[in-house]
mmCIF file of C-alpha atoms in Angstrom:
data_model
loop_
_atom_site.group_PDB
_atom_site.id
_atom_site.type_symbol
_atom_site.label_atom_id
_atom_site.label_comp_id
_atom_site.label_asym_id
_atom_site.label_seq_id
_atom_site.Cartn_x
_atom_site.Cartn_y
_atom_site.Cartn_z
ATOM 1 C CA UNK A 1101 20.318 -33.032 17.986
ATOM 2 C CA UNK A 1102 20.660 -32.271 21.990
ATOM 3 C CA UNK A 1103 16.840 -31.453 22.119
ATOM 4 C CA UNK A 1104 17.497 -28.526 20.423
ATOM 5 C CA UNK A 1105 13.849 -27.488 19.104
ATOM 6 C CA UNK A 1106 13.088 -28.948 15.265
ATOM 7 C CA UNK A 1107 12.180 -25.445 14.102
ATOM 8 C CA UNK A 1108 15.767 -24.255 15.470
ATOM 9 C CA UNK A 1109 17.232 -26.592 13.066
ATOM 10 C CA UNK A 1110 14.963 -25.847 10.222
ATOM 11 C CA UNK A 1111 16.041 -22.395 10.121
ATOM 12 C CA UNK A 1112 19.803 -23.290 10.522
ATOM 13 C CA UNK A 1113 19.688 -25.297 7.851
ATOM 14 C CA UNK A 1114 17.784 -22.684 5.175
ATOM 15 C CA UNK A 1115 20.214 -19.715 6.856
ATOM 16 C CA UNK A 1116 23.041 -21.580 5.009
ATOM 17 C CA UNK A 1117 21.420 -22.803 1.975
ATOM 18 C CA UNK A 1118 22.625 -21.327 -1.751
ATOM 19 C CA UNK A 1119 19.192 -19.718 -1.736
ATOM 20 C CA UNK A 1120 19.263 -17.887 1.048
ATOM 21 C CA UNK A 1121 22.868 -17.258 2.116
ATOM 22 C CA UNK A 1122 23.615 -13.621 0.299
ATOM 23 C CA UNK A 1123 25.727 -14.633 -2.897
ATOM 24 C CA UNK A 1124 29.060 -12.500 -1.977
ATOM 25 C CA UNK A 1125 27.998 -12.419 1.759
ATOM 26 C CA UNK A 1126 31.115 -14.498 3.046
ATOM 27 C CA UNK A 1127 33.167 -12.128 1.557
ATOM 28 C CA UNK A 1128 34.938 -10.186 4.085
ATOM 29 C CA UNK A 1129 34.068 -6.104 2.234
ATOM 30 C CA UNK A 1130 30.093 -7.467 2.047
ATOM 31 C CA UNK A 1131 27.714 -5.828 4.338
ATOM 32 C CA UNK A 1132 26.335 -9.077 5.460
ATOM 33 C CA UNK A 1133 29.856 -10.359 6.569
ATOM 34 C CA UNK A 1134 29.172 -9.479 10.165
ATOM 35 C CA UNK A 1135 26.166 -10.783 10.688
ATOM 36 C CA UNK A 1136 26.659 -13.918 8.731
ATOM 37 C CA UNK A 1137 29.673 -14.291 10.997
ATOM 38 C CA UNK A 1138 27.829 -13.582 14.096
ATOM 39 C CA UNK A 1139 25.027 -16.311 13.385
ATOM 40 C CA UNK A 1140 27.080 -18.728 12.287
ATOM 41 C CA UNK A 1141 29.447 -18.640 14.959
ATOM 42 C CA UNK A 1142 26.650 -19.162 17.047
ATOM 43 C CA UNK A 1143 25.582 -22.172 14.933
ATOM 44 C CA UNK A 1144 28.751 -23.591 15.803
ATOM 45 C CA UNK A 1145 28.494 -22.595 19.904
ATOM 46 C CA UNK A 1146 24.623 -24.001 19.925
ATOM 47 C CA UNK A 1147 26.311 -27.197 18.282
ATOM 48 C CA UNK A 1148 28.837 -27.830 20.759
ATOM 49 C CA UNK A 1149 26.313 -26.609 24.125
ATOM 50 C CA UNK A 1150 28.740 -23.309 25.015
ATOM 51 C CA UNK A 1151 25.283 -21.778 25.443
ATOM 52 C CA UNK A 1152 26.682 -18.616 27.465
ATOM 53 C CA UNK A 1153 28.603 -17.818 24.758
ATOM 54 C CA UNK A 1154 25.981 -17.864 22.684
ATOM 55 C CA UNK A 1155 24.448 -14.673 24.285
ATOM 56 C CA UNK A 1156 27.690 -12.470 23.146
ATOM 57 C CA UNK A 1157 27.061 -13.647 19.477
ATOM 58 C CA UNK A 1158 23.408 -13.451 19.185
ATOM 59 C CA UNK A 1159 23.604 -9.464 20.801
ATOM 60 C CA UNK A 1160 26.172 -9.151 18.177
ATOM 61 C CA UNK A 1161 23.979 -10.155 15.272
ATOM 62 C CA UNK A 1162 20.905 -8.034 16.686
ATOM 63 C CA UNK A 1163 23.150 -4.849 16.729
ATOM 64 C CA UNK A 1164 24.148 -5.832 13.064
ATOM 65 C CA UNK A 1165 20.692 -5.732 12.306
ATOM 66 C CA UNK A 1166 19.962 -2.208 14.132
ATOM 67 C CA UNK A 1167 22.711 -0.330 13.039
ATOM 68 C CA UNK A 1168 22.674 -1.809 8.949
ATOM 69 C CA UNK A 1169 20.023 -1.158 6.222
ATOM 70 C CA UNK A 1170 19.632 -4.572 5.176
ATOM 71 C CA UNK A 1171 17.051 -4.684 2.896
ATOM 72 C CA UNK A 1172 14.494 -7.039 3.833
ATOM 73 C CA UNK A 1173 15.595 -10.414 1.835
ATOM 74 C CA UNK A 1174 15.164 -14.409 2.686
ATOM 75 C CA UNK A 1175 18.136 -14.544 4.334
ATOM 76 C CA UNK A 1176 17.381 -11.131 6.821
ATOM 77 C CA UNK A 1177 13.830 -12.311 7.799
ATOM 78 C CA UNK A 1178 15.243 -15.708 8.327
ATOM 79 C CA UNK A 1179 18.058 -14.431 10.726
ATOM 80 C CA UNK A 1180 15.343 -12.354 12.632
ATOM 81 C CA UNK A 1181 13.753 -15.631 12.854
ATOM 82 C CA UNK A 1182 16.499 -17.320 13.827
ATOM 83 C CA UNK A 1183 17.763 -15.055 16.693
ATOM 84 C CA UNK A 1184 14.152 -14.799 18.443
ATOM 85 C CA UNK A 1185 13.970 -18.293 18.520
ATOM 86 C CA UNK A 1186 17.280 -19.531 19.870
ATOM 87 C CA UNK A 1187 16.971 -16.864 22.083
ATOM 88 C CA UNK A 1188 13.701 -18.179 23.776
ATOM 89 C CA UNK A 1189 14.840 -21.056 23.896
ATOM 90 C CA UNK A 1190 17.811 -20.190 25.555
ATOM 91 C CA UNK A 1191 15.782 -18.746 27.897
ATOM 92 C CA UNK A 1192 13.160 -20.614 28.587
ATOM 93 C CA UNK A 1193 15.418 -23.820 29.113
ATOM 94 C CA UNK A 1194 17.554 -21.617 31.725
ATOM 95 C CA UNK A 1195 20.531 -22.149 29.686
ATOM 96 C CA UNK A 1196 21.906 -18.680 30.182
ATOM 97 C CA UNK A 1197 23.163 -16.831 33.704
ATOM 98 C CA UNK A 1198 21.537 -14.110 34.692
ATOM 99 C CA UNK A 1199 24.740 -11.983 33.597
ATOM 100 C CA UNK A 1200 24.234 -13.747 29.505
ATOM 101 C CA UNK A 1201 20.780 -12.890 29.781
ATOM 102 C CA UNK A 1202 21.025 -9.340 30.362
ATOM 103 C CA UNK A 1203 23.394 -9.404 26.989
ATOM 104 C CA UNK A 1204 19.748 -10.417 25.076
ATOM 105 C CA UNK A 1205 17.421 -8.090 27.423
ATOM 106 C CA UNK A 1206 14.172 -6.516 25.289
ATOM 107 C CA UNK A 1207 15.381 -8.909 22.737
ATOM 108 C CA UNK A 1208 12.248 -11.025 22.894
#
C-alpha cells in the first residue's frame, strides 16, 4: 500500500487485532482511550498520505505514553513499536516539514 514499509503494516494490523487491542480500550472512561485514539487516527492519516498531520497525532500518542502508567502489555510494546517506526519513516522519506518534524524531535 503507497510503499509504505511491510513491517509498518504488520504492526497496524496486530495494533487492532482482538488480541492485542485492550478489551474495554475503545471505551471512552478506559485509560487506553487516548492513545488508541491517537494511533488510530494516525492509521487513518498514513492511509490517506496527510503525512504532516501525522506528526500532531503521533506526539500525541508519545505524551500518552509519558504521562500514563500503562503497564507493559502486547498492545503498549506494539504501539512503542509502532510510533518509532512510522516515525522514521516519516523521516527518512522527507515526508514531514521541518515545522512537523520538530513536533517528533528526540522521538527517535
Amino acid at each position: 500500500m503507497g510503499g509504505i514499509d511491510d513491517h509498518i503494516w504488520r504492526l497496524i494490523l496486530r495494533l487492532n487485532s482482538k488480541d492485542v487491542l485492550p478489551v474495554y480500550g475503545l471505551r471512552r472512561n478506559s485509560t487506553h482511550y487516548h492513545l488508541i485514539t491517537a494511533i488510530n487516527h494516525s492509521i487513518g492519516l498514513l492511509i490517506s498520505g496527510s503525512y504532516g498531520n501525522i506528526a500532531v497525532l503521533l506526539n500525541r500518542a508519545y505524551k500518552e505514553l509519558e504521562v500514563r502508567d500503562f503497564v507493559e502489555t502486547d498492545y503498549i510494546t506494539t504501539c512503542k513499536e509502532y510510533l518509532a517506526s512510522l516515525t522514521t519513516y516519516l523521516v527518512e522519506n522527507k515526508l514531514l516539514t521541518y515545522e512537523e518534524q520538530e513536533l517528533l524531535r528526540g522521538r527517535i
